[in-house]
């Protein structure tokens, strides 16, 4: 199982991770991305990490 987290202090608000997440668990509050769904539904595909230029996203396998 994977758990995703986003450091909102680092996020630059590009929204690319939100659009690219196949599990649809990432949201956008107008300024920053955040985990809007069940963080444990992350599939570990790393699509979000690959598009995030700020390095704000972390995935942990548990
Ligand atoms: S690793 Fe994949 S499923 Fe998990 S949050 Fe990122 S894009 Fe979504
Ligand atoms: S891809 Fe990175 S910088 Fe862009 S909204 Fe997502 S977490 Fe923020």
Coordinates of N, CA, C and O and ligand atoms in Angstrom, one line a residue:
X1 N 0.8 -1.2 0.0 CA 0.0 0.0 0.0 C 0.9 1.2 0.0 O 2.0 1.3 0.6
X2 N 0.4 2.3 -0.7 CA 1.2 3.5 -0.8 C 0.4 4.7 -0.1 O -0.8 4.7 -0.2
X3 N 1.1 5.6 0.4 CA 0.5 6.8 1.0 C 1.2 8.0 0.4 O 2.5 8.0 0.4
X4 N 0.4 8.9 -0.2 CA 1.0 10.1 -0.8 C 0.8 11.3 0.1 O -0.2 11.4 0.8
X5 N 1.8 12.2 0.1 CA 1.7 13.4 0.8 C 2.3 14.6 0.0 O 3.2 14.3 -0.8
X6 N 1.7 15.7 0.2 CA 2.2 16.9 -0.5 C 2.6 18.0 0.5 O 1.8 18.3 1.4
X7 N 3.8 18.5 0.3 CA 4.3 19.6 1.2 C 3.8 20.9 0.6 O 4.3 21.4 -0.4
X8 N 2.8 21.5 1.2 CA 2.1 22.7 0.6 C 3.1 23.9 0.7 O 2.9 24.9 0.0
X9 N 4.1 23.9 1.5 CA 5.0 25.0 1.6 C 5.9 25.0 0.4 O 6.5 26.0 0.0
X10 N 6.1 23.8 -0.3 CA 7.0 23.7 -1.4 C 6.2 23.8 -2.7 O 6.7 24.3 -3.8
X11 N 4.9 23.3 -2.7 CA 4.1 23.3 -3.9 C 4.0 24.7 -4.6 O 3.8 25.7 -3.9
X12 N 4.2 24.7 -5.9 CA 4.1 26.0 -6.6 C 2.8 26.2 -7.4 O 2.6 27.1 -8.1
X13 N 1.9 25.3 -7.2 CA 0.5 25.5 -7.7 C 0.3 25.3 -9.1 O -0.6 25.9 -9.7
X14 N 1.1 24.4 -9.8 CA 0.9 24.3 -11.2 C -0.2 23.4 -11.6 O -0.7 23.4 -12.8
X15 N -0.7 22.6 -10.7 CA -1.9 21.7 -10.9 C -1.6 20.4 -11.7 O -2.5 19.7 -12.0
X16 N -0.4 20.3 -12.2 CA -0.1 19.2 -13.1 C -0.3 17.8 -12.4 O -0.8 16.9 -13.0
X17 N 0.0 17.7 -11.1 CA -0.2 16.5 -10.4 C -1.7 16.1 -10.3 O -2.1 15.0 -10.4
X18 N -2.5 17.2 -10.1 CA -3.9 17.0 -9.9 C -4.5 16.4 -11.2 O -5.3 15.4 -11.2
X19 N -4.1 16.9 -12.3 CA -4.6 16.5 -13.6 C -4.1 15.1 -14.0 O -4.8 14.3 -14.6
X20 N -2.9 14.7 -13.5 CA -2.3 13.5 -13.9 C -2.5 12.3 -13.0 O -2.1 11.2 -13.4
X21 N -3.2 12.5 -11.9 CA -3.3 11.4 -11.0 C -4.5 10.4 -11.4 O -5.6 10.9 -11.4
X22 N -4.2 9.2 -11.8 CA -5.2 8.3 -12.2 C -6.2 7.9 -11.1 O -7.3 7.4 -11.4
X23 N -5.7 8.0 -9.9 CA -6.6 7.6 -8.7 C -7.5 8.8 -8.3 O -8.4 8.6 -7.5
X24 N -7.3 10.0 -8.9 CA -8.1 11.2 -8.6 C -8.2 11.5 -7.1 O -9.3 11.8 -6.6
X25 N -7.1 11.4 -6.4 CA -7.0 11.7 -5.0 C -6.3 13.0 -4.7 O -6.2 13.4 -3.5
X26 N -5.9 13.7 -5.7 CA -5.2 15.0 -5.5 C -6.2 16.1 -5.9 O -6.8 16.1 -6.9
X27 N -6.2 17.1 -5.1 CA -7.1 18.3 -5.3 C -6.3 19.6 -5.4 O -5.1 19.6 -5.1
X28 N -7.0 20.7 -5.6 CA -6.4 22.0 -5.7 C -7.3 23.0 -5.0 O -8.5 23.1 -5.3
X29 N -6.7 23.8 -4.2 CA -7.5 24.8 -3.4 C -7.5 26.2 -3.9 O -7.9 27.1 -3.3
X30 N -7.0 26.3 -5.2 CA -6.9 27.6 -5.8 C -5.4 28.2 -5.7 O -5.1 29.0 -6.5
X31 N -4.6 27.6 -4.8 CA -3.2 28.1 -4.7 C -2.3 26.9 -4.6 O -1.2 26.9 -5.2
X32 N -2.7 25.8 -3.9 CA -1.8 24.7 -3.7 C -2.6 23.4 -4.0 O -3.8 23.3 -3.8
X33 N -1.8 22.4 -4.3 CA -2.3 21.0 -4.4 C -2.4 20.4 -3.0 O -1.6 20.7 -2.1
X34 N -3.3 19.5 -2.8 CA -3.4 18.8 -1.5 C -4.0 17.4 -1.8 O -4.6 17.2 -2.8
X35 N -3.9 16.6 -0.8 CA -4.5 15.2 -0.9 C -6.0 15.4 -0.5 O -6.3 15.5 0.6
X36 N -6.8 15.3 -1.5 CA -8.3 15.6 -1.3 C -9.0 14.3 -1.1 O -10.1 14.3 -0.5
X37 N -8.5 13.2 -1.5 CA -9.1 11.9 -1.4 C -8.5 11.1 -0.3 O -7.7 11.6 0.5
X38 N -8.7 9.8 -0.4 CA -8.1 8.9 0.6 C -6.6 8.6 0.2 O -6.3 8.1 -0.9
X39 N -5.7 9.1 1.0 CA -4.3 9.1 0.7 C -3.8 7.6 0.5 O -2.9 7.4 -0.2
X40 N -4.5 6.7 1.1 CA -4.1 5.3 1.0 C -4.6 4.7 -0.4 O -4.3 3.5 -0.7
X41 N -5.3 5.4 -1.2 CA -5.7 4.9 -2.5 C -4.7 5.2 -3.5 O -4.9 4.9 -4.7
X42 N -3.6 5.8 -3.1 CA -2.5 6.0 -4.0 C -2.0 4.7 -4.6 O -1.8 3.7 -3.8
X43 N -1.8 4.6 -5.9 CA -1.3 3.4 -6.5 C 0.2 3.3 -6.7 O 0.7 2.3 -7.2
X44 N 0.9 4.4 -6.3 CA 2.3 4.4 -6.3 C 2.8 4.5 -7.7 O 4.0 4.1 -8.0
X45 N 2.1 5.0 -8.7 CA 2.5 5.1 -10.1 C 3.5 6.1 -10.3 O 4.2 6.1 -11.3
X46 N 3.7 7.1 -9.4 CA 4.6 8.2 -9.5 C 4.4 9.2 -10.6 O 5.3 9.9 -10.9
X47 N 3.2 9.1 -11.2 CA 2.9 10.1 -12.2 C 3.0 11.5 -11.7 O 3.4 12.4 -12.4
X48 N 2.5 11.7 -10.5 CA 2.5 13.0 -9.9 C 3.9 13.5 -9.6 O 4.3 14.7 -9.9
X49 N 4.8 12.6 -9.1 CA 6.2 13.0 -8.8 C 6.9 13.3 -10.1 O 7.7 14.3 -10.1
X50 N 6.6 12.6 -11.2 CA 7.3 12.9 -12.4 C 7.0 14.2 -13.0 O 7.8 14.8 -13.8
X51 N 5.8 14.8 -12.7 CA 5.5 16.1 -13.3 C 5.7 17.3 -12.3 O 5.7 18.4 -12.7
X52 N 6.0 17.0 -11.1 CA 6.2 18.0 -10.1 C 7.6 18.5 -10.1 O 8.6 17.8 -9.7
X53 N 7.8 19.7 -10.6 CA 9.2 20.3 -10.7 C 9.7 20.8 -9.3 O 10.9 21.1 -9.2
X54 N 8.8 21.0 -8.4 CA 9.2 21.5 -7.1 C 9.6 20.5 -6.1 O 10.2 20.8 -5.0
X55 N 9.3 19.2 -6.4 CA 9.7 18.1 -5.4 C 8.8 18.1 -4.2 O 9.3 17.7 -3.1
X56 N 7.6 18.6 -4.3 CA 6.7 18.7 -3.2 C 6.0 17.4 -2.8 O 5.4 17.3 -1.7
X57 N 6.0 16.4 -3.7 CA 5.2 15.2 -3.5 C 6.1 14.0 -3.0 O 7.2 13.8 -3.5
X58 N 5.6 13.3 -2.0 CA 6.3 12.2 -1.5 C 5.4 11.0 -1.5 O 4.2 11.1 -1.2
X59 N 5.9 9.8 -1.8 CA 5.1 8.6 -1.7 C 5.8 7.6 -0.8 O 7.1 7.4 -0.9
X60 N 5.1 7.1 0.1 CA 5.7 6.1 1.1 C 5.0 4.8 0.9 O 3.8 4.7 0.9
X61 N 5.8 3.7 0.8 CA 5.2 2.4 0.7 C 5.1 1.8 2.2 O 6.1 1.8 2.9
X62 N 3.9 1.4 2.6 CA 3.8 0.9 3.9 C 3.2 -0.5 3.9 O 2.7 -1.0 2.9
Ligands
LIG1 S1 1.6 8.1 -7.2 FE1 0.0 8.0 -8.8 S2 -1.9 7.4 -7.8 FE2 -0.4 8.1 -6.2 S3 -1.0 10.2 -5.9 FE3 0.7 10.2 -7.4 S4 -0.4 10.1 -9.4 FE4 -1.9 9.6 -7.9
LIG2 S1 2.9 19.2 -9.5 FE1 4.0 19.8 -7.6 S2 4.1 22.1 -7.8 FE2 2.5 21.4 -9.2 S3 0.6 21.5 -8.0 FE3 1.4 19.4 -7.8 S4 2.6 19.4 -5.9 FE4 2.3 21.5 -6.5

